[in-house]
mmCIF file with all atom_site columns, C-alpha atoms in Angstrom:
data_model
loop_
_atom_site.group_PDB
_atom_site.id
_atom_site.type_symbol
_atom_site.label_atom_id
_atom_site.label_alt_id
_atom_site.label_comp_id
_atom_site.label_asym_id
_atom_site.label_entity_id
_atom_site.label_seq_id
_atom_site.pdbx_PDB_ins_code
_atom_site.Cartn_x
_atom_site.Cartn_y
_atom_site.Cartn_z
_atom_site.occupancy
_atom_site.B_iso_or_equiv
_atom_site.pdbx_formal_charge
_atom_site.auth_seq_id
_atom_site.auth_comp_id
_atom_site.auth_asym_id
_atom_site.auth_atom_id
_atom_site.pdbx_PDB_model_num
ATOM 1   C CA . UNK A 1 1   ? -69.753  -55.963 -36.344 1.00 0.00 ? 1   UNK A CA 1
ATOM 2   C CA . UNK A 1 2   ? -71.989  -56.308 -33.296 1.00 0.00 ? 2   UNK A CA 1
ATOM 3   C CA . UNK A 1 3   ? -75.656  -56.682 -34.124 1.00 0.00 ? 3   UNK A CA 1
ATOM 4   C CA . UNK A 1 4   ? -78.705  -55.012 -32.646 1.00 0.00 ? 4   UNK A CA 1
ATOM 5   C CA . UNK A 1 5   ? -78.955  -55.895 -28.963 1.00 0.00 ? 5   UNK A CA 1
ATOM 6   C CA . UNK A 1 6   ? -82.137  -55.873 -26.932 1.00 0.00 ? 6   UNK A CA 1
ATOM 7   C CA . UNK A 1 7   ? -82.588  -56.146 -23.160 1.00 0.00 ? 7   UNK A CA 1
ATOM 8   C CA . UNK A 1 8   ? -84.175  -57.995 -21.503 1.00 0.00 ? 8   UNK A CA 1
ATOM 9   C CA . UNK A 1 9   ? -84.932  -60.984 -23.683 1.00 0.00 ? 9   UNK A CA 1
ATOM 10  C CA . UNK A 1 10  ? -87.975  -61.827 -21.572 1.00 0.00 ? 10  UNK A CA 1
ATOM 11  C CA . UNK A 1 11  ? -90.032  -59.855 -19.065 1.00 0.00 ? 11  UNK A CA 1
ATOM 12  C CA . UNK A 1 12  ? -93.045  -60.921 -17.046 1.00 0.00 ? 12  UNK A CA 1
ATOM 13  C CA . UNK A 1 13  ? -94.833  -58.155 -15.173 1.00 0.00 ? 13  UNK A CA 1
ATOM 14  C CA . UNK A 1 14  ? -98.166  -57.619 -13.506 1.00 0.00 ? 14  UNK A CA 1
ATOM 15  C CA . UNK A 1 15  ? -100.860 -55.437 -14.954 1.00 0.00 ? 15  UNK A CA 1
ATOM 16  C CA . UNK A 1 16  ? -100.345 -51.868 -13.816 1.00 0.00 ? 16  UNK A CA 1
ATOM 17  C CA . UNK A 1 17  ? -96.591  -52.143 -13.428 1.00 0.00 ? 17  UNK A CA 1
ATOM 18  C CA . UNK A 1 18  ? -93.983  -50.321 -15.487 1.00 0.00 ? 18  UNK A CA 1
ATOM 19  C CA . UNK A 1 19  ? -91.515  -51.960 -17.841 1.00 0.00 ? 19  UNK A CA 1
ATOM 20  C CA . UNK A 1 20  ? -88.640  -50.454 -19.790 1.00 0.00 ? 20  UNK A CA 1
ATOM 21  C CA . UNK A 1 21  ? -87.200  -52.175 -22.831 1.00 0.00 ? 21  UNK A CA 1
ATOM 22  C CA . UNK A 1 22  ? -83.807  -51.224 -24.172 1.00 0.00 ? 22  UNK A CA 1
ATOM 23  C CA . UNK A 1 23  ? -82.305  -51.395 -27.647 1.00 0.00 ? 23  UNK A CA 1
ATOM 24  C CA . UNK A 1 24  ? -78.672  -50.877 -28.589 1.00 0.00 ? 24  UNK A CA 1
ATOM 25  C CA . UNK A 1 25  ? -78.471  -50.381 -32.349 1.00 0.00 ? 25  UNK A CA 1
ATOM 26  C CA . UNK A 1 26  ? -75.507  -51.112 -34.566 1.00 0.00 ? 26  UNK A CA 1
ATOM 27  C CA . UNK A 1 27  ? -72.925  -48.390 -34.025 1.00 0.00 ? 27  UNK A CA 1
ATOM 28  C CA . UNK A 1 28  ? -73.258  -45.611 -36.580 1.00 0.00 ? 28  UNK A CA 1
ATOM 29  C CA . UNK A 1 29  ? -76.831  -46.450 -37.544 1.00 0.00 ? 29  UNK A CA 1
ATOM 30  C CA . UNK A 1 30  ? -78.847  -43.240 -37.444 1.00 0.00 ? 30  UNK A CA 1
ATOM 31  C CA . UNK A 1 31  ? -82.196  -44.960 -38.055 1.00 0.00 ? 31  UNK A CA 1
ATOM 32  C CA . UNK A 1 32  ? -83.765  -46.914 -35.213 1.00 0.00 ? 32  UNK A CA 1
ATOM 33  C CA . UNK A 1 33  ? -87.173  -48.560 -35.344 1.00 0.00 ? 33  UNK A CA 1
ATOM 34  C CA . UNK A 1 34  ? -89.454  -50.260 -32.849 1.00 0.00 ? 34  UNK A CA 1
ATOM 35  C CA . UNK A 1 35  ? -91.887  -52.959 -33.960 1.00 0.00 ? 35  UNK A CA 1
ATOM 36  C CA . UNK A 1 36  ? -94.221  -55.244 -32.044 1.00 0.00 ? 36  UNK A CA 1
ATOM 37  C CA . UNK A 1 37  ? -95.720  -58.652 -32.741 1.00 0.00 ? 37  UNK A CA 1
ATOM 38  C CA . UNK A 1 38  ? -98.810  -59.637 -30.822 1.00 0.00 ? 38  UNK A CA 1
ATOM 39  C CA . UNK A 1 39  ? -99.483  -63.383 -30.807 1.00 0.00 ? 39  UNK A CA 1
ATOM 40  C CA . UNK A 1 40  ? -101.152 -64.514 -34.004 1.00 0.00 ? 40  UNK A CA 1
ATOM 41  C CA . UNK A 1 41  ? -100.799 -61.118 -35.685 1.00 0.00 ? 41  UNK A CA 1
ATOM 42  C CA . UNK A 1 42  ? -98.367  -59.438 -38.034 1.00 0.00 ? 42  UNK A CA 1
ATOM 43  C CA . UNK A 1 43  ? -95.314  -57.513 -36.913 1.00 0.00 ? 43  UNK A CA 1
ATOM 44  C CA . UNK A 1 44  ? -96.519  -53.909 -36.602 1.00 0.00 ? 44  UNK A CA 1
ATOM 45  C CA . UNK A 1 45  ? -94.576  -50.664 -36.833 1.00 0.00 ? 45  UNK A CA 1
ATOM 46  C CA . UNK A 1 46  ? -94.431  -48.549 -33.676 1.00 0.00 ? 46  UNK A CA 1
ATOM 47  C CA . UNK A 1 47  ? -92.010  -45.720 -34.356 1.00 0.00 ? 47  UNK A CA 1
ATOM 48  C CA . UNK A 1 48  ? -88.897  -44.535 -36.139 1.00 0.00 ? 48  UNK A CA 1
ATOM 49  C CA . UNK A 1 49  ? -86.018  -42.432 -34.794 1.00 0.00 ? 49  UNK A CA 1
ATOM 50  C CA . UNK A 1 50  ? -83.486  -40.604 -36.895 1.00 0.00 ? 50  UNK A CA 1
ATOM 51  C CA . UNK A 1 51  ? -80.651  -39.973 -34.485 1.00 0.00 ? 51  UNK A CA 1
ATOM 52  C CA . UNK A 1 52  ? -82.380  -38.631 -31.365 1.00 0.00 ? 52  UNK A CA 1
ATOM 53  C CA . UNK A 1 53  ? -85.463  -37.268 -33.146 1.00 0.00 ? 53  UNK A CA 1
ATOM 54  C CA . UNK A 1 54  ? -88.759  -39.089 -33.596 1.00 0.00 ? 54  UNK A CA 1
ATOM 55  C CA . UNK A 1 55  ? -89.349  -39.228 -37.356 1.00 0.00 ? 55  UNK A CA 1
ATOM 56  C CA . UNK A 1 56  ? -92.614  -41.148 -37.211 1.00 0.00 ? 56  UNK A CA 1
ATOM 57  C CA . UNK A 1 57  ? -94.495  -42.351 -34.149 1.00 0.00 ? 57  UNK A CA 1
ATOM 58  C CA . UNK A 1 58  ? -97.788  -43.068 -35.861 1.00 0.00 ? 58  UNK A CA 1
ATOM 59  C CA . UNK A 1 59  ? -97.773  -46.706 -34.762 1.00 0.00 ? 59  UNK A CA 1
ATOM 60  C CA . UNK A 1 60  ? -97.572  -46.069 -31.030 1.00 0.00 ? 60  UNK A CA 1
ATOM 61  C CA . UNK A 1 61  ? -100.749 -47.587 -29.534 1.00 0.00 ? 61  UNK A CA 1
ATOM 62  C CA . UNK A 1 62  ? -101.467 -44.925 -26.909 1.00 0.00 ? 62  UNK A CA 1
ATOM 63  C CA . UNK A 1 63  ? -99.865  -42.566 -24.408 1.00 0.00 ? 63  UNK A CA 1
ATOM 64  C CA . UNK A 1 64  ? -98.916  -45.395 -22.077 1.00 0.00 ? 64  UNK A CA 1
ATOM 65  C CA . UNK A 1 65  ? -95.977  -45.994 -24.416 1.00 0.00 ? 65  UNK A CA 1
ATOM 66  C CA . UNK A 1 66  ? -92.983  -43.650 -24.322 1.00 0.00 ? 66  UNK A CA 1
ATOM 67  C CA . UNK A 1 67  ? -89.908  -44.051 -26.488 1.00 0.00 ? 67  UNK A CA 1
ATOM 68  C CA . UNK A 1 68  ? -86.677  -42.162 -26.117 1.00 0.00 ? 68  UNK A CA 1
ATOM 69  C CA . UNK A 1 69  ? -83.307  -42.250 -27.780 1.00 0.00 ? 69  UNK A CA 1
ATOM 70  C CA . UNK A 1 70  ? -80.540  -40.719 -25.736 1.00 0.00 ? 70  UNK A CA 1
ATOM 71  C CA . UNK A 1 71  ? -77.912  -38.846 -27.726 1.00 0.00 ? 71  UNK A CA 1
ATOM 72  C CA . UNK A 1 72  ? -78.814  -40.747 -30.837 1.00 0.00 ? 72  UNK A CA 1
ATOM 73  C CA . UNK A 1 73  ? -77.404  -43.979 -29.441 1.00 0.00 ? 73  UNK A CA 1
ATOM 74  C CA . UNK A 1 74  ? -79.463  -46.527 -27.497 1.00 0.00 ? 74  UNK A CA 1
ATOM 75  C CA . UNK A 1 75  ? -83.235  -46.330 -27.212 1.00 0.00 ? 75  UNK A CA 1
ATOM 76  C CA . UNK A 1 76  ? -85.716  -47.216 -24.510 1.00 0.00 ? 76  UNK A CA 1
ATOM 77  C CA . UNK A 1 77  ? -89.386  -48.050 -24.778 1.00 0.00 ? 77  UNK A CA 1
ATOM 78  C CA . UNK A 1 78  ? -91.328  -47.632 -21.564 1.00 0.00 ? 78  UNK A CA 1
ATOM 79  C CA . UNK A 1 79  ? -94.804  -48.993 -20.969 1.00 0.00 ? 79  UNK A CA 1
ATOM 80  C CA . UNK A 1 80  ? -96.560  -47.397 -18.015 1.00 0.00 ? 80  UNK A CA 1
ATOM 81  C CA . UNK A 1 81  ? -98.900  -48.732 -16.746 1.00 0.00 ? 81  UNK A CA 1
ATOM 82  C CA . UNK A 1 82  ? -98.824  -52.046 -18.582 1.00 0.00 ? 82  UNK A CA 1
ATOM 83  C CA . UNK A 1 83  ? -102.073 -53.684 -19.673 1.00 0.00 ? 83  UNK A CA 1
ATOM 84  C CA . UNK A 1 84  ? -102.748 -57.285 -20.671 1.00 0.00 ? 84  UNK A CA 1
ATOM 85  C CA . UNK A 1 85  ? -103.010 -56.369 -24.359 1.00 0.00 ? 85  UNK A CA 1
ATOM 86  C CA . UNK A 1 86  ? -99.448  -55.037 -24.322 1.00 0.00 ? 86  UNK A CA 1
ATOM 87  C CA . UNK A 1 87  ? -98.123  -58.596 -24.239 1.00 0.00 ? 87  UNK A CA 1
ATOM 88  C CA . UNK A 1 88  ? -96.115  -59.533 -27.299 1.00 0.00 ? 88  UNK A CA 1
ATOM 89  C CA . UNK A 1 89  ? -92.633  -59.506 -28.752 1.00 0.00 ? 89  UNK A CA 1
ATOM 90  C CA . UNK A 1 90  ? -91.063  -56.092 -29.159 1.00 0.00 ? 90  UNK A CA 1
ATOM 91  C CA . UNK A 1 91  ? -88.430  -55.857 -31.888 1.00 0.00 ? 91  UNK A CA 1
ATOM 92  C CA . UNK A 1 92  ? -85.909  -53.137 -32.455 1.00 0.00 ? 92  UNK A CA 1
ATOM 93  C CA . UNK A 1 93  ? -84.185  -52.630 -35.788 1.00 0.00 ? 93  UNK A CA 1
ATOM 94  C CA . UNK A 1 94  ? -81.549  -50.222 -37.000 1.00 0.00 ? 94  UNK A CA 1
ATOM 95  C CA . UNK A 1 95  ? -80.185  -49.130 -40.348 1.00 0.00 ? 95  UNK A CA 1
ATOM 96  C CA . UNK A 1 96  ? -77.644  -46.781 -41.820 1.00 0.00 ? 96  UNK A CA 1
ATOM 97  C CA . UNK A 1 97  ? -80.053  -45.830 -44.573 1.00 0.00 ? 97  UNK A CA 1
ATOM 98  C CA . UNK A 1 98  ? -83.839  -45.992 -44.279 1.00 0.00 ? 98  UNK A CA 1
ATOM 99  C CA . UNK A 1 99  ? -85.154  -49.448 -45.054 1.00 0.00 ? 99  UNK A CA 1
ATOM 100 C CA . UNK A 1 100 ? -82.025  -51.578 -44.776 1.00 0.00 ? 100 UNK A CA 1
ATOM 101 C CA . UNK A 1 101 ? -82.961  -53.078 -41.452 1.00 0.00 ? 101 UNK A CA 1
ATOM 102 C CA . UNK A 1 102 ? -81.052  -55.295 -39.061 1.00 0.00 ? 102 UNK A CA 1
ATOM 103 C CA . UNK A 1 103 ? -83.333  -56.630 -36.348 1.00 0.00 ? 103 UNK A CA 1
ATOM 104 C CA . UNK A 1 104 ? -82.576  -57.536 -32.766 1.00 0.00 ? 104 UNK A CA 1
ATOM 105 C CA . UNK A 1 105 ? -83.779  -60.795 -31.254 1.00 0.00 ? 105 UNK A CA 1
ATOM 106 C CA . UNK A 1 106 ? -86.668  -59.079 -29.526 1.00 0.00 ? 106 UNK A CA 1
ATOM 107 C CA . UNK A 1 107 ? -88.017  -58.746 -26.008 1.00 0.00 ? 107 UNK A CA 1
ATOM 108 C CA . UNK A 1 108 ? -90.889  -61.056 -25.134 1.00 0.00 ? 108 UNK A CA 1
ATOM 109 C CA . UNK A 1 109 ? -93.182  -59.131 -22.786 1.00 0.00 ? 109 UNK A CA 1
ATOM 110 C CA . UNK A 1 110 ? -95.861  -60.949 -20.843 1.00 0.00 ? 110 UNK A CA 1
ATOM 111 C CA . UNK A 1 111 ? -98.328  -58.928 -18.770 1.00 0.00 ? 111 UNK A CA 1
ATOM 112 C CA . UNK A 1 112 ? -100.260 -61.020 -16.251 1.00 0.00 ? 112 UNK A CA 1
ATOM 113 C CA . UNK B 2 1   ? -104.767 -49.213 -45.308 1.00 0.00 ? 1   UNK B CA 1
ATOM 114 C CA . UNK B 2 2   ? -101.601 -50.925 -46.457 1.00 0.00 ? 2   UNK B CA 1
ATOM 115 C CA . UNK B 2 3   ? -101.845 -54.690 -46.393 1.00 0.00 ? 3   UNK B CA 1
ATOM 116 C CA . UNK B 2 4   ? -99.560  -57.633 -47.067 1.00 0.00 ? 4   UNK B CA 1
ATOM 117 C CA . UNK B 2 5   ? -101.087 -61.104 -47.282 1.00 0.00 ? 5   UNK B CA 1
ATOM 118 C CA . UNK B 2 6   ? -99.037  -64.276 -47.241 1.00 0.00 ? 6   UNK B CA 1
ATOM 119 C CA . UNK B 2 7   ? -100.084 -67.793 -48.150 1.00 0.00 ? 7   UNK B CA 1
ATOM 120 C CA . UNK B 2 8   ? -100.042 -70.468 -47.075 1.00 0.00 ? 8   UNK B CA 1
ATOM 121 C CA . UNK B 2 9   ? -99.703  -69.754 -43.356 1.00 0.00 ? 9   UNK B CA 1
ATOM 122 C CA . UNK B 2 10  ? -97.984  -73.098 -42.881 1.00 0.00 ? 10  UNK B CA 1
ATOM 123 C CA . UNK B 2 11  ? -96.265  -75.449 -45.303 1.00 0.00 ? 11  UNK B CA 1
ATOM 124 C CA . UNK B 2 12  ? -94.791  -78.851 -44.723 1.00 0.00 ? 12  UNK B CA 1
ATOM 125 C CA . UNK B 2 13  ? -92.405  -80.231 -47.352 1.00 0.00 ? 13  UNK B CA 1
ATOM 126 C CA . UNK B 2 14  ? -90.326  -83.339 -47.735 1.00 0.00 ? 14  UNK B CA 1
ATOM 127 C CA . UNK B 2 15  ? -86.626  -82.706 -48.161 1.00 0.00 ? 15  UNK B CA 1
ATOM 128 C CA . UNK B 2 16  ? -86.020  -82.037 -51.854 1.00 0.00 ? 16  UNK B CA 1
ATOM 129 C CA . UNK B 2 17  ? -89.653  -81.134 -52.591 1.00 0.00 ? 17  UNK B CA 1
ATOM 130 C CA . UNK B 2 18  ? -89.643  -77.711 -54.254 1.00 0.00 ? 18  UNK B CA 1
ATOM 131 C CA . UNK B 2 19  ? -92.438  -75.200 -53.654 1.00 0.00 ? 19  UNK B CA 1
ATOM 132 C CA . UNK B 2 20  ? -93.351  -71.512 -53.648 1.00 0.00 ? 20  UNK B CA 1
ATOM 133 C CA . UNK B 2 21  ? -94.583  -69.093 -51.019 1.00 0.00 ? 21  UNK B CA 1
ATOM 134 C CA . UNK B 2 22  ? -96.910  -66.280 -52.047 1.00 0.00 ? 22  UNK B CA 1
ATOM 135 C CA . UNK B 2 23  ? -97.068  -62.670 -50.929 1.00 0.00 ? 23  UNK B CA 1
ATOM 136 C CA . UNK B 2 24  ? -99.729  -60.325 -52.284 1.00 0.00 ? 24  UNK B CA 1
ATOM 137 C CA . UNK B 2 25  ? -99.687  -56.671 -51.360 1.00 0.00 ? 25  UNK B CA 1
ATOM 138 C CA . UNK B 2 26  ? -101.663 -53.470 -51.455 1.00 0.00 ? 26  UNK B CA 1
ATOM 139 C CA . UNK B 2 27  ? -99.222  -50.846 -50.242 1.00 0.00 ? 27  UNK B CA 1
ATOM 140 C CA . UNK B 2 28  ? -99.657  -47.273 -51.408 1.00 0.00 ? 28  UNK B CA 1
ATOM 141 C CA . UNK B 2 29  ? -96.474  -45.773 -52.705 1.00 0.00 ? 29  UNK B CA 1
ATOM 142 C CA . UNK B 2 30  ? -94.699  -49.101 -52.563 1.00 0.00 ? 30  UNK B CA 1
ATOM 143 C CA . UNK B 2 31  ? -90.976  -48.598 -52.934 1.00 0.00 ? 31  UNK B CA 1
ATOM 144 C CA . UNK B 2 32  ? -89.872  -52.167 -52.537 1.00 0.00 ? 32  UNK B CA 1
ATOM 145 C CA . UNK B 2 33  ? -90.564  -55.554 -51.061 1.00 0.00 ? 33  UNK B CA 1
ATOM 146 C CA . UNK B 2 34  ? -88.525  -57.321 -48.393 1.00 0.00 ? 34  UNK B CA 1
ATOM 147 C CA . UNK B 2 35  ? -88.262  -61.017 -47.690 1.00 0.00 ? 35  UNK B CA 1
ATOM 148 C CA . UNK B 2 36  ? -87.048  -62.069 -44.256 1.00 0.00 ? 36  UNK B CA 1
ATOM 149 C CA . UNK B 2 37  ? -86.391  -65.375 -42.559 1.00 0.00 ? 37  UNK B CA 1
ATOM 150 C CA . UNK B 2 38  ? -87.214  -65.736 -38.861 1.00 0.00 ? 38  UNK B CA 1
ATOM 151 C CA . UNK B 2 39  ? -86.068  -68.578 -36.637 1.00 0.00 ? 39  UNK B CA 1
ATOM 152 C CA . UNK B 2 40  ? -87.779  -69.246 -33.279 1.00 0.00 ? 40  UNK B CA 1
ATOM 153 C CA . UNK B 2 41  ? -86.666  -66.816 -30.562 1.00 0.00 ? 41  UNK B CA 1
ATOM 154 C CA . UNK B 2 42  ? -84.803  -64.605 -33.018 1.00 0.00 ? 42  UNK B CA 1
ATOM 155 C CA . UNK B 2 43  ? -85.488  -61.449 -34.950 1.00 0.00 ? 43  UNK B CA 1
ATOM 156 C CA . UNK B 2 44  ? -86.183  -61.398 -38.687 1.00 0.00 ? 44  UNK B CA 1
ATOM 157 C CA . UNK B 2 45  ? -83.078  -61.924 -40.816 1.00 0.00 ? 45  UNK B CA 1
ATOM 158 C CA . UNK B 2 46  ? -82.890  -60.072 -44.112 1.00 0.00 ? 46  UNK B CA 1
ATOM 159 C CA . UNK B 2 47  ? -82.965  -62.148 -47.292 1.00 0.00 ? 47  UNK B CA 1
ATOM 160 C CA . UNK B 2 48  ? -83.892  -59.970 -50.278 1.00 0.00 ? 48  UNK B CA 1
ATOM 161 C CA . UNK B 2 49  ? -85.182  -56.591 -51.383 1.00 0.00 ? 49  UNK B CA 1
ATOM 162 C CA . UNK B 2 50  ? -87.045  -56.339 -54.705 1.00 0.00 ? 50  UNK B CA 1
ATOM 163 C CA . UNK B 2 51  ? -87.752  -52.942 -56.223 1.00 0.00 ? 51  UNK B CA 1
ATOM 164 C CA . UNK B 2 52  ? -89.515  -53.387 -59.531 1.00 0.00 ? 52  UNK B CA 1
ATOM 165 C CA . UNK B 2 53  ? -91.816  -55.808 -61.323 1.00 0.00 ? 53  UNK B CA 1
ATOM 166 C CA . UNK B 2 54  ? -89.856  -58.478 -63.148 1.00 0.00 ? 54  UNK B CA 1
ATOM 167 C CA . UNK B 2 55  ? -86.933  -58.341 -60.754 1.00 0.00 ? 55  UNK B CA 1
ATOM 168 C CA . UNK B 2 56  ? -85.533  -61.624 -59.424 1.00 0.00 ? 56  UNK B CA 1
ATOM 169 C CA . UNK B 2 57  ? -82.946  -62.344 -56.733 1.00 0.00 ? 57  UNK B CA 1
ATOM 170 C CA . UNK B 2 58  ? -81.380  -65.615 -55.653 1.00 0.00 ? 58  UNK B CA 1
ATOM 171 C CA . UNK B 2 59  ? -79.581  -66.900 -52.612 1.00 0.00 ? 59  UNK B CA 1
ATOM 172 C CA . UNK B 2 60  ? -78.661  -70.570 -52.376 1.00 0.00 ? 60  UNK B CA 1
ATOM 173 C CA . UNK B 2 61  ? -81.923  -72.535 -52.685 1.00 0.00 ? 61  UNK B CA 1
ATOM 174 C CA . UNK B 2 62  ? -84.124  -69.425 -52.542 1.00 0.00 ? 62  UNK B CA 1
ATOM 175 C CA . UNK B 2 63  ? -85.299  -67.244 -55.404 1.00 0.00 ? 63  UNK B CA 1
ATOM 176 C CA . UNK B 2 64  ? -87.579  -64.232 -54.963 1.00 0.00 ? 64  UNK B CA 1
ATOM 177 C CA . UNK B 2 65  ? -89.597  -62.705 -57.786 1.00 0.00 ? 65  UNK B CA 1
ATOM 178 C CA . UNK B 2 66  ? -91.849  -59.652 -57.983 1.00 0.00 ? 66  UNK B CA 1
ATOM 179 C CA . UNK B 2 67  ? -94.859  -58.719 -60.095 1.00 0.00 ? 67  UNK B CA 1
ATOM 180 C CA . UNK B 2 68  ? -97.051  -55.638 -59.829 1.00 0.00 ? 68  UNK B CA 1
ATOM 181 C CA . UNK B 2 69  ? -99.341  -57.292 -57.290 1.00 0.00 ? 69  UNK B CA 1
ATOM 182 C CA . UNK B 2 70  ? -97.422  -60.119 -55.682 1.00 0.00 ? 70  UNK B CA 1
ATOM 183 C CA . UNK B 2 71  ? -94.110  -61.664 -54.874 1.00 0.00 ? 71  UNK B CA 1
ATOM 184 C CA . UNK B 2 72  ? -93.072  -65.294 -54.751 1.00 0.00 ? 72  UNK B CA 1
ATOM 185 C CA . UNK B 2 73  ? -90.354  -66.997 -52.788 1.00 0.00 ? 73  UNK B CA 1
ATOM 186 C CA . UNK B 2 74  ? -89.366  -70.169 -54.606 1.00 0.00 ? 74  UNK B CA 1
ATOM 187 C CA . UNK B 2 75  ? -87.572  -72.853 -52.607 1.00 0.00 ? 75  UNK B CA 1
ATOM 188 C CA . UNK B 2 76  ? -85.731  -75.391 -54.712 1.00 0.00 ? 76  UNK B CA 1
ATOM 189 C CA . UNK B 2 77  ? -84.843  -78.780 -53.218 1.00 0.00 ? 77  UNK B CA 1
ATOM 190 C CA . UNK B 2 78  ? -85.233  -77.584 -49.628 1.00 0.00 ? 78  UNK B CA 1
ATOM 191 C CA . UNK B 2 79  ? -83.256  -79.003 -46.728 1.00 0.00 ? 79  UNK B CA 1
ATOM 192 C CA . UNK B 2 80  ? -84.324  -79.310 -43.067 1.00 0.00 ? 80  UNK B CA 1
ATOM 193 C CA . UNK B 2 81  ? -82.214  -76.254 -42.218 1.00 0.00 ? 81  UNK B CA 1
ATOM 194 C CA . UNK B 2 82  ? -84.528  -74.170 -44.411 1.00 0.00 ? 82  UNK B CA 1
ATOM 195 C CA . UNK B 2 83  ? -87.270  -74.676 -41.825 1.00 0.00 ? 83  UNK B CA 1
ATOM 196 C CA . UNK B 2 84  ? -88.257  -71.242 -40.519 1.00 0.00 ? 84  UNK B CA 1
ATOM 197 C CA . UNK B 2 85  ? -90.949  -68.600 -40.816 1.00 0.00 ? 85  UNK B CA 1
ATOM 198 C CA . UNK B 2 86  ? -90.615  -66.529 -43.979 1.00 0.00 ? 86  UNK B CA 1
ATOM 199 C CA . UNK B 2 87  ? -91.884  -62.967 -43.785 1.00 0.00 ? 87  UNK B CA 1
ATOM 200 C CA . UNK B 2 88  ? -92.797  -60.650 -46.617 1.00 0.00 ? 88  UNK B CA 1
ATOM 201 C CA . UNK B 2 89  ? -92.946  -56.888 -46.081 1.00 0.00 ? 89  UNK B CA 1
ATOM 202 C CA . UNK B 2 90  ? -93.706  -53.820 -48.184 1.00 0.00 ? 90  UNK B CA 1
ATOM 203 C CA . UNK B 2 91  ? -91.702  -50.616 -47.894 1.00 0.00 ? 91  UNK B CA 1
ATOM 204 C CA . UNK B 2 92  ? -93.370  -47.246 -48.324 1.00 0.00 ? 92  UNK B CA 1
ATOM 205 C CA . UNK B 2 93  ? -93.159  -43.653 -47.192 1.00 0.00 ? 93  UNK B CA 1
ATOM 206 C CA . UNK B 2 94  ? -89.547  -42.942 -48.040 1.00 0.00 ? 94  UNK B CA 1
ATOM 207 C CA . UNK B 2 95  ? -88.410  -46.288 -46.619 1.00 0.00 ? 95  UNK B CA 1
ATOM 208 C CA . UNK B 2 96  ? -89.537  -45.226 -43.204 1.00 0.00 ? 96  UNK B CA 1
ATOM 209 C CA . UNK B 2 97  ? -92.321  -47.708 -42.629 1.00 0.00 ? 97  UNK B CA 1
ATOM 210 C CA . UNK B 2 98  ? -92.509  -51.413 -43.309 1.00 0.00 ? 98  UNK B CA 1
ATOM 211 C CA . UNK B 2 99  ? -95.789  -53.346 -43.473 1.00 0.00 ? 99  UNK B CA 1
ATOM 212 C CA . UNK B 2 100 ? -95.339  -57.021 -42.679 1.00 0.00 ? 100 UNK B CA 1
ATOM 213 C CA . UNK B 2 101 ? -97.359  -60.066 -43.643 1.00 0.00 ? 101 UNK B CA 1
ATOM 214 C CA . UNK B 2 102 ? -98.116  -62.680 -41.018 1.00 0.00 ? 102 UNK B CA 1
ATOM 215 C CA . UNK B 2 103 ? -95.547  -65.064 -42.438 1.00 0.00 ? 103 UNK B CA 1
ATOM 216 C CA . UNK B 2 104 ? -95.405  -68.604 -43.769 1.00 0.00 ? 104 UNK B CA 1
ATOM 217 C CA . UNK B 2 105 ? -94.112  -71.219 -41.349 1.00 0.00 ? 105 UNK B CA 1
ATOM 218 C CA . UNK B 2 106 ? -92.120  -73.717 -43.386 1.00 0.00 ? 106 UNK B CA 1
ATOM 219 C CA . UNK B 2 107 ? -91.206  -77.145 -42.083 1.00 0.00 ? 107 UNK B CA 1
ATOM 220 C CA . UNK B 2 108 ? -88.899  -79.350 -44.153 1.00 0.00 ? 108 UNK B CA 1
ATOM 221 C CA . UNK B 2 109 ? -88.922  -82.977 -43.117 1.00 0.00 ? 109 UNK B CA 1
ATOM 222 C CA . UNK B 2 110 ? -85.875  -85.205 -43.714 1.00 0.00 ? 110 UNK B CA 1
#
């Protein structure tokens, strides 16, 4: 079984630019989650999709972040425009039932 | 606000030297507690889920226990390959949200 795949693994962008992160969940997993770890802090919840619908987006920092999940398959997280404080590791996780997560390896985003 | 606190933040052990990692939590409506292992450059890897006080689970040299206020991850006779960051997380809200601790970075020296 293929795991959760995230692209790219690393991204370095300038402040003000746009970046799009992608997550391919495990096939058949209806639940998809985005988390973020800022250096020195805990991993924090961003949002939860059930199929293509946003179940909970209470962790999204602000309206510069936009998450989508096309047809209930892969998901994208766009940051526009990026700010320095957006730097961190963005993790995606998926599960067949809520809570039984499998995480991807993460995308390390650096905003300079 | 839900909070998960892990201690110590870093732990250095000699190979074979058993120890315990602590996780205390204040999570409203807690439904369960996860333990994960994270290696550098990788995502968290699931180890255990504990649902009720008194529950214990084991996997190789690891044993996780849960009380009403905290969880422990016991490592018996660790090996260098057990070196990793161990994360504790509380599940609430119908399993839809997970609150993570900052982790304990374990180093096992041969």
